[in-house]
Amino acid sequence: MKRRIVLALTFIFATTLIGCGSDDNGTSTASIVGKWRAEKFDYYRNGQLQQTQIIEEENASCPDNVEFKTNGTFVALELDADCNASVDDSGTYTFDGTTITYNSDASISTGTVISLNATDMKVDFTETPSEGVVYKNVGYFKRMN
């Protein structure tokens, strides 16, 4: 669960306020400010799709979510089957229209927003550790408000 939220944050916060103008990759003037829930993640290794994870909530009426606030902070909430919330992660974020960077618990993560509109966001989190293997996680998010 935390990995999903952290990836969501990375991708969003990743995860400031306003996206860039329309371009070829589908990014629009939509803002990331608000609450977002993860729908799925595609996991790649060296360019090959390894797995797709569809997010299944304990209670569909109260999904886990990440909220990006106008003051540059974010909070990721995990909700149980009874809709009781606990903070999964929190910190600060910046968004320059393409890159989302979040700072949480003394770690910094960065993602590239592939597409963003009023209702949907797609974020690429790519890492190349020292052994040279390229890991790419693509997160798909839906706006809640």
mmCIF file of C-alpha atoms in Angstrom:
data_model
loop_
_atom_site.group_PDB
_atom_site.id
_atom_site.type_symbol
_atom_site.label_atom_id
_atom_site.label_comp_id
_atom_site.label_asym_id
_atom_site.label_seq_id
_atom_site.Cartn_x
_atom_site.Cartn_y
_atom_site.Cartn_z
ATOM 1 C CA MET A 1 0.000 0.000 0.000
ATOM 2 C CA LYS A 2 2.713 2.466 0.986
ATOM 3 C CA ARG A 3 4.647 1.675 -2.206
ATOM 4 C CA ARG A 4 1.573 2.553 -4.257
ATOM 5 C CA ILE A 5 1.073 5.842 -2.439
ATOM 6 C CA VAL A 6 4.753 6.706 -2.587
ATOM 7 C CA LEU A 7 4.792 6.024 -6.313
ATOM 8 C CA ALA A 8 1.697 8.093 -6.670
ATOM 9 C CA LEU A 9 3.352 10.886 -4.804
ATOM 10 C CA THR A 10 6.505 10.507 -6.788
ATOM 11 C CA PHE A 11 4.588 10.704 -9.953
ATOM 12 C CA ILE A 12 2.489 13.583 -8.814
ATOM 13 C CA PHE A 13 4.508 15.222 -6.229
ATOM 14 C CA ALA A 14 6.299 13.284 -7.244
ATOM 15 C CA THR A 15 4.378 14.948 -7.106
ATOM 16 C CA THR A 16 3.412 23.257 -8.297
ATOM 17 C CA LEU A 17 0.418 24.567 -8.891
ATOM 18 C CA ILE A 18 -0.290 24.758 -12.612
ATOM 19 C CA GLY A 19 0.617 22.495 -15.507
ATOM 20 C CA CYS A 20 2.188 23.800 -18.676
ATOM 21 C CA GLY A 21 0.339 24.691 -21.873
ATOM 22 C CA SER A 22 -0.971 22.013 -24.217
ATOM 23 C CA ASP A 23 1.683 20.059 -26.056
ATOM 24 C CA ASP A 24 2.127 16.839 -27.959
ATOM 25 C CA ASN A 25 2.180 14.626 -24.876
ATOM 26 C CA GLY A 26 -1.303 15.576 -23.691
ATOM 27 C CA THR A 27 -0.238 17.785 -20.791
ATOM 28 C CA SER A 28 -2.633 20.699 -20.391
ATOM 29 C CA THR A 29 -3.118 23.723 -18.186
ATOM 30 C CA ALA A 30 -4.735 21.484 -15.588
ATOM 31 C CA SER A 31 -3.521 21.787 -12.019
ATOM 32 C CA ILE A 32 -2.342 18.923 -9.833
ATOM 33 C CA VAL A 33 -3.782 20.656 -6.770
ATOM 34 C CA GLY A 34 -6.506 18.469 -5.275
ATOM 35 C CA LYS A 35 -7.064 14.845 -4.328
ATOM 36 C CA TRP A 36 -5.994 11.978 -6.593
ATOM 37 C CA ARG A 37 -6.474 8.232 -6.345
ATOM 38 C CA ALA A 38 -4.290 5.667 -8.069
ATOM 39 C CA GLU A 39 -6.004 3.429 -10.633
ATOM 40 C CA LYS A 40 -3.123 1.291 -11.856
ATOM 41 C CA PHE A 41 0.644 0.995 -12.244
ATOM 42 C CA ASP A 42 2.611 -0.489 -15.141
ATOM 43 C CA TYR A 43 6.044 -1.833 -14.141
ATOM 44 C CA TYR A 44 8.815 -2.061 -16.766
ATOM 45 C CA ARG A 45 12.337 -3.435 -16.649
ATOM 46 C CA ASN A 46 14.721 -2.402 -19.426
ATOM 47 C CA GLY A 47 11.768 -1.309 -21.555
ATOM 48 C CA GLN A 48 9.786 -4.543 -21.192
ATOM 49 C CA LEU A 49 6.438 -4.522 -19.400
ATOM 50 C CA GLN A 50 6.765 -6.880 -16.432
ATOM 51 C CA GLN A 51 3.470 -6.380 -14.627
ATOM 52 C CA THR A 52 0.318 -4.268 -14.491
ATOM 53 C CA GLN A 53 -1.174 -3.711 -11.061
ATOM 54 C CA ILE A 54 -4.830 -2.654 -10.972
ATOM 55 C CA ILE A 55 -5.534 -0.863 -7.702
ATOM 56 C CA GLU A 56 -8.313 -2.489 -5.683
ATOM 57 C CA GLU A 57 -9.580 -0.575 -2.688
ATOM 58 C CA GLU A 58 -10.851 -2.102 0.544
ATOM 59 C CA ASN A 59 -13.887 0.186 0.214
ATOM 60 C CA ALA A 60 -14.558 1.841 -3.160
ATOM 61 C CA SER A 61 -16.480 4.689 -1.507
ATOM 62 C CA CYS A 62 -13.337 5.851 0.344
ATOM 63 C CA PRO A 63 -10.214 5.138 -1.724
ATOM 64 C CA ASP A 64 -6.636 5.760 -0.657
ATOM 65 C CA ASN A 65 -5.542 9.109 -2.042
ATOM 66 C CA VAL A 66 -2.901 11.797 -2.207
ATOM 67 C CA GLU A 67 -3.782 15.471 -1.844
ATOM 68 C CA PHE A 68 -1.604 18.208 -3.312
ATOM 69 C CA LYS A 69 -2.282 21.477 -1.563
ATOM 70 C CA THR A 70 -1.843 25.000 -2.899
ATOM 71 C CA ASN A 71 0.812 25.731 -0.261
ATOM 72 C CA GLY A 72 3.230 23.166 -1.781
ATOM 73 C CA THR A 73 2.563 20.347 0.678
ATOM 74 C CA PHE A 74 1.073 16.912 0.107
ATOM 75 C CA VAL A 75 -0.442 14.220 2.277
ATOM 76 C CA ALA A 76 -1.096 10.596 1.266
ATOM 77 C CA LEU A 77 -3.904 8.858 3.102
ATOM 78 C CA GLU A 78 -4.570 5.158 3.463
ATOM 79 C CA LEU A 79 -8.203 4.335 4.245
ATOM 80 C CA ASP A 80 -9.410 1.038 5.657
ATOM 81 C CA ALA A 81 -12.666 -0.781 4.899
ATOM 82 C CA ASP A 82 -14.491 1.405 7.469
ATOM 83 C CA CYS A 83 -13.101 4.590 5.851
ATOM 84 C CA ASN A 84 -10.813 5.321 8.805
ATOM 85 C CA ALA A 85 -7.824 7.267 7.484
ATOM 86 C CA SER A 86 -4.177 7.133 8.473
ATOM 87 C CA VAL A 87 -1.356 9.233 7.035
ATOM 88 C CA ASP A 88 0.838 7.066 4.826
ATOM 89 C CA ASP A 89 3.222 9.816 3.745
ATOM 90 C CA SER A 90 3.513 13.616 3.737
ATOM 91 C CA GLY A 91 5.935 16.370 2.826
ATOM 92 C CA THR A 92 6.458 19.085 0.254
ATOM 93 C CA TYR A 93 6.278 19.030 -3.546
ATOM 94 C CA THR A 94 7.007 21.176 -6.586
ATOM 95 C CA PHE A 95 5.576 20.850 -10.086
ATOM 96 C CA ASP A 96 6.955 22.816 -13.042
ATOM 97 C CA GLY A 97 4.417 21.602 -15.604
ATOM 98 C CA THR A 98 6.418 18.503 -16.542
ATOM 99 C CA THR A 99 8.446 17.356 -13.559
ATOM 100 C CA ILE A 100 7.038 16.642 -10.153
ATOM 101 C CA THR A 101 9.398 16.430 -7.212
ATOM 102 C CA TYR A 102 8.459 15.571 -3.676
ATOM 103 C CA ASN A 103 10.417 15.624 -0.468
ATOM 104 C CA SER A 104 9.345 13.232 2.243
ATOM 105 C CA ASP A 105 11.185 11.853 5.275
ATOM 106 C CA ALA A 106 14.516 13.239 4.047
ATOM 107 C CA SER A 107 14.202 11.552 0.650
ATOM 108 C CA ILE A 108 13.547 13.253 -2.665
ATOM 109 C CA SER A 109 11.719 11.564 -5.545
ATOM 110 C CA THR A 110 11.041 12.819 -9.059
ATOM 111 C CA GLY A 111 8.610 11.831 -11.790
ATOM 112 C CA THR A 112 7.747 13.051 -15.278
ATOM 113 C CA VAL A 113 4.113 13.871 -15.963
ATOM 114 C CA ILE A 114 3.287 12.184 -19.256
ATOM 115 C CA SER A 115 -0.235 13.586 -19.424
ATOM 116 C CA LEU A 116 -2.448 15.747 -17.241
ATOM 117 C CA ASN A 117 -5.952 17.076 -17.695
ATOM 118 C CA ALA A 118 -8.839 18.041 -15.428
ATOM 119 C CA THR A 119 -9.604 14.421 -14.490
ATOM 120 C CA ASP A 120 -6.587 12.206 -15.246
ATOM 121 C CA MET A 121 -2.857 12.171 -14.688
ATOM 122 C CA LYS A 122 -0.206 9.747 -15.939
ATOM 123 C CA VAL A 123 3.259 9.853 -14.366
ATOM 124 C CA ASP A 124 6.537 8.132 -15.290
ATOM 125 C CA PHE A 125 8.936 7.244 -12.492
ATOM 126 C CA THR A 126 12.137 5.922 -14.066
ATOM 127 C CA GLU A 127 15.194 4.810 -12.088
ATOM 128 C CA THR A 128 18.536 3.478 -13.222
ATOM 129 C CA PRO A 129 20.372 2.028 -10.211
ATOM 130 C CA SER A 130 24.127 1.483 -10.270
ATOM 131 C CA GLU A 131 23.796 -1.984 -11.844
ATOM 132 C CA GLY A 132 22.421 -0.335 -15.019
ATOM 133 C CA VAL A 133 18.970 -1.940 -15.109
ATOM 134 C CA VAL A 134 16.308 0.625 -16.036
ATOM 135 C CA TYR A 135 13.166 0.417 -13.906
ATOM 136 C CA LYS A 136 10.168 2.399 -15.097
ATOM 137 C CA ASN A 137 6.901 2.656 -13.180
ATOM 138 C CA VAL A 138 3.997 4.412 -14.865
ATOM 139 C CA GLY A 139 1.187 5.481 -12.542
ATOM 140 C CA TYR A 140 -2.352 6.297 -13.672
ATOM 141 C CA PHE A 141 -4.352 8.601 -11.382
ATOM 142 C CA LYS A 142 -7.912 9.911 -11.292
ATOM 143 C CA ARG A 143 -8.916 13.234 -9.747
ATOM 144 C CA MET A 144 -11.363 12.890 -6.848
ATOM 145 C CA ASN A 145 -12.466 16.528 -6.576
#
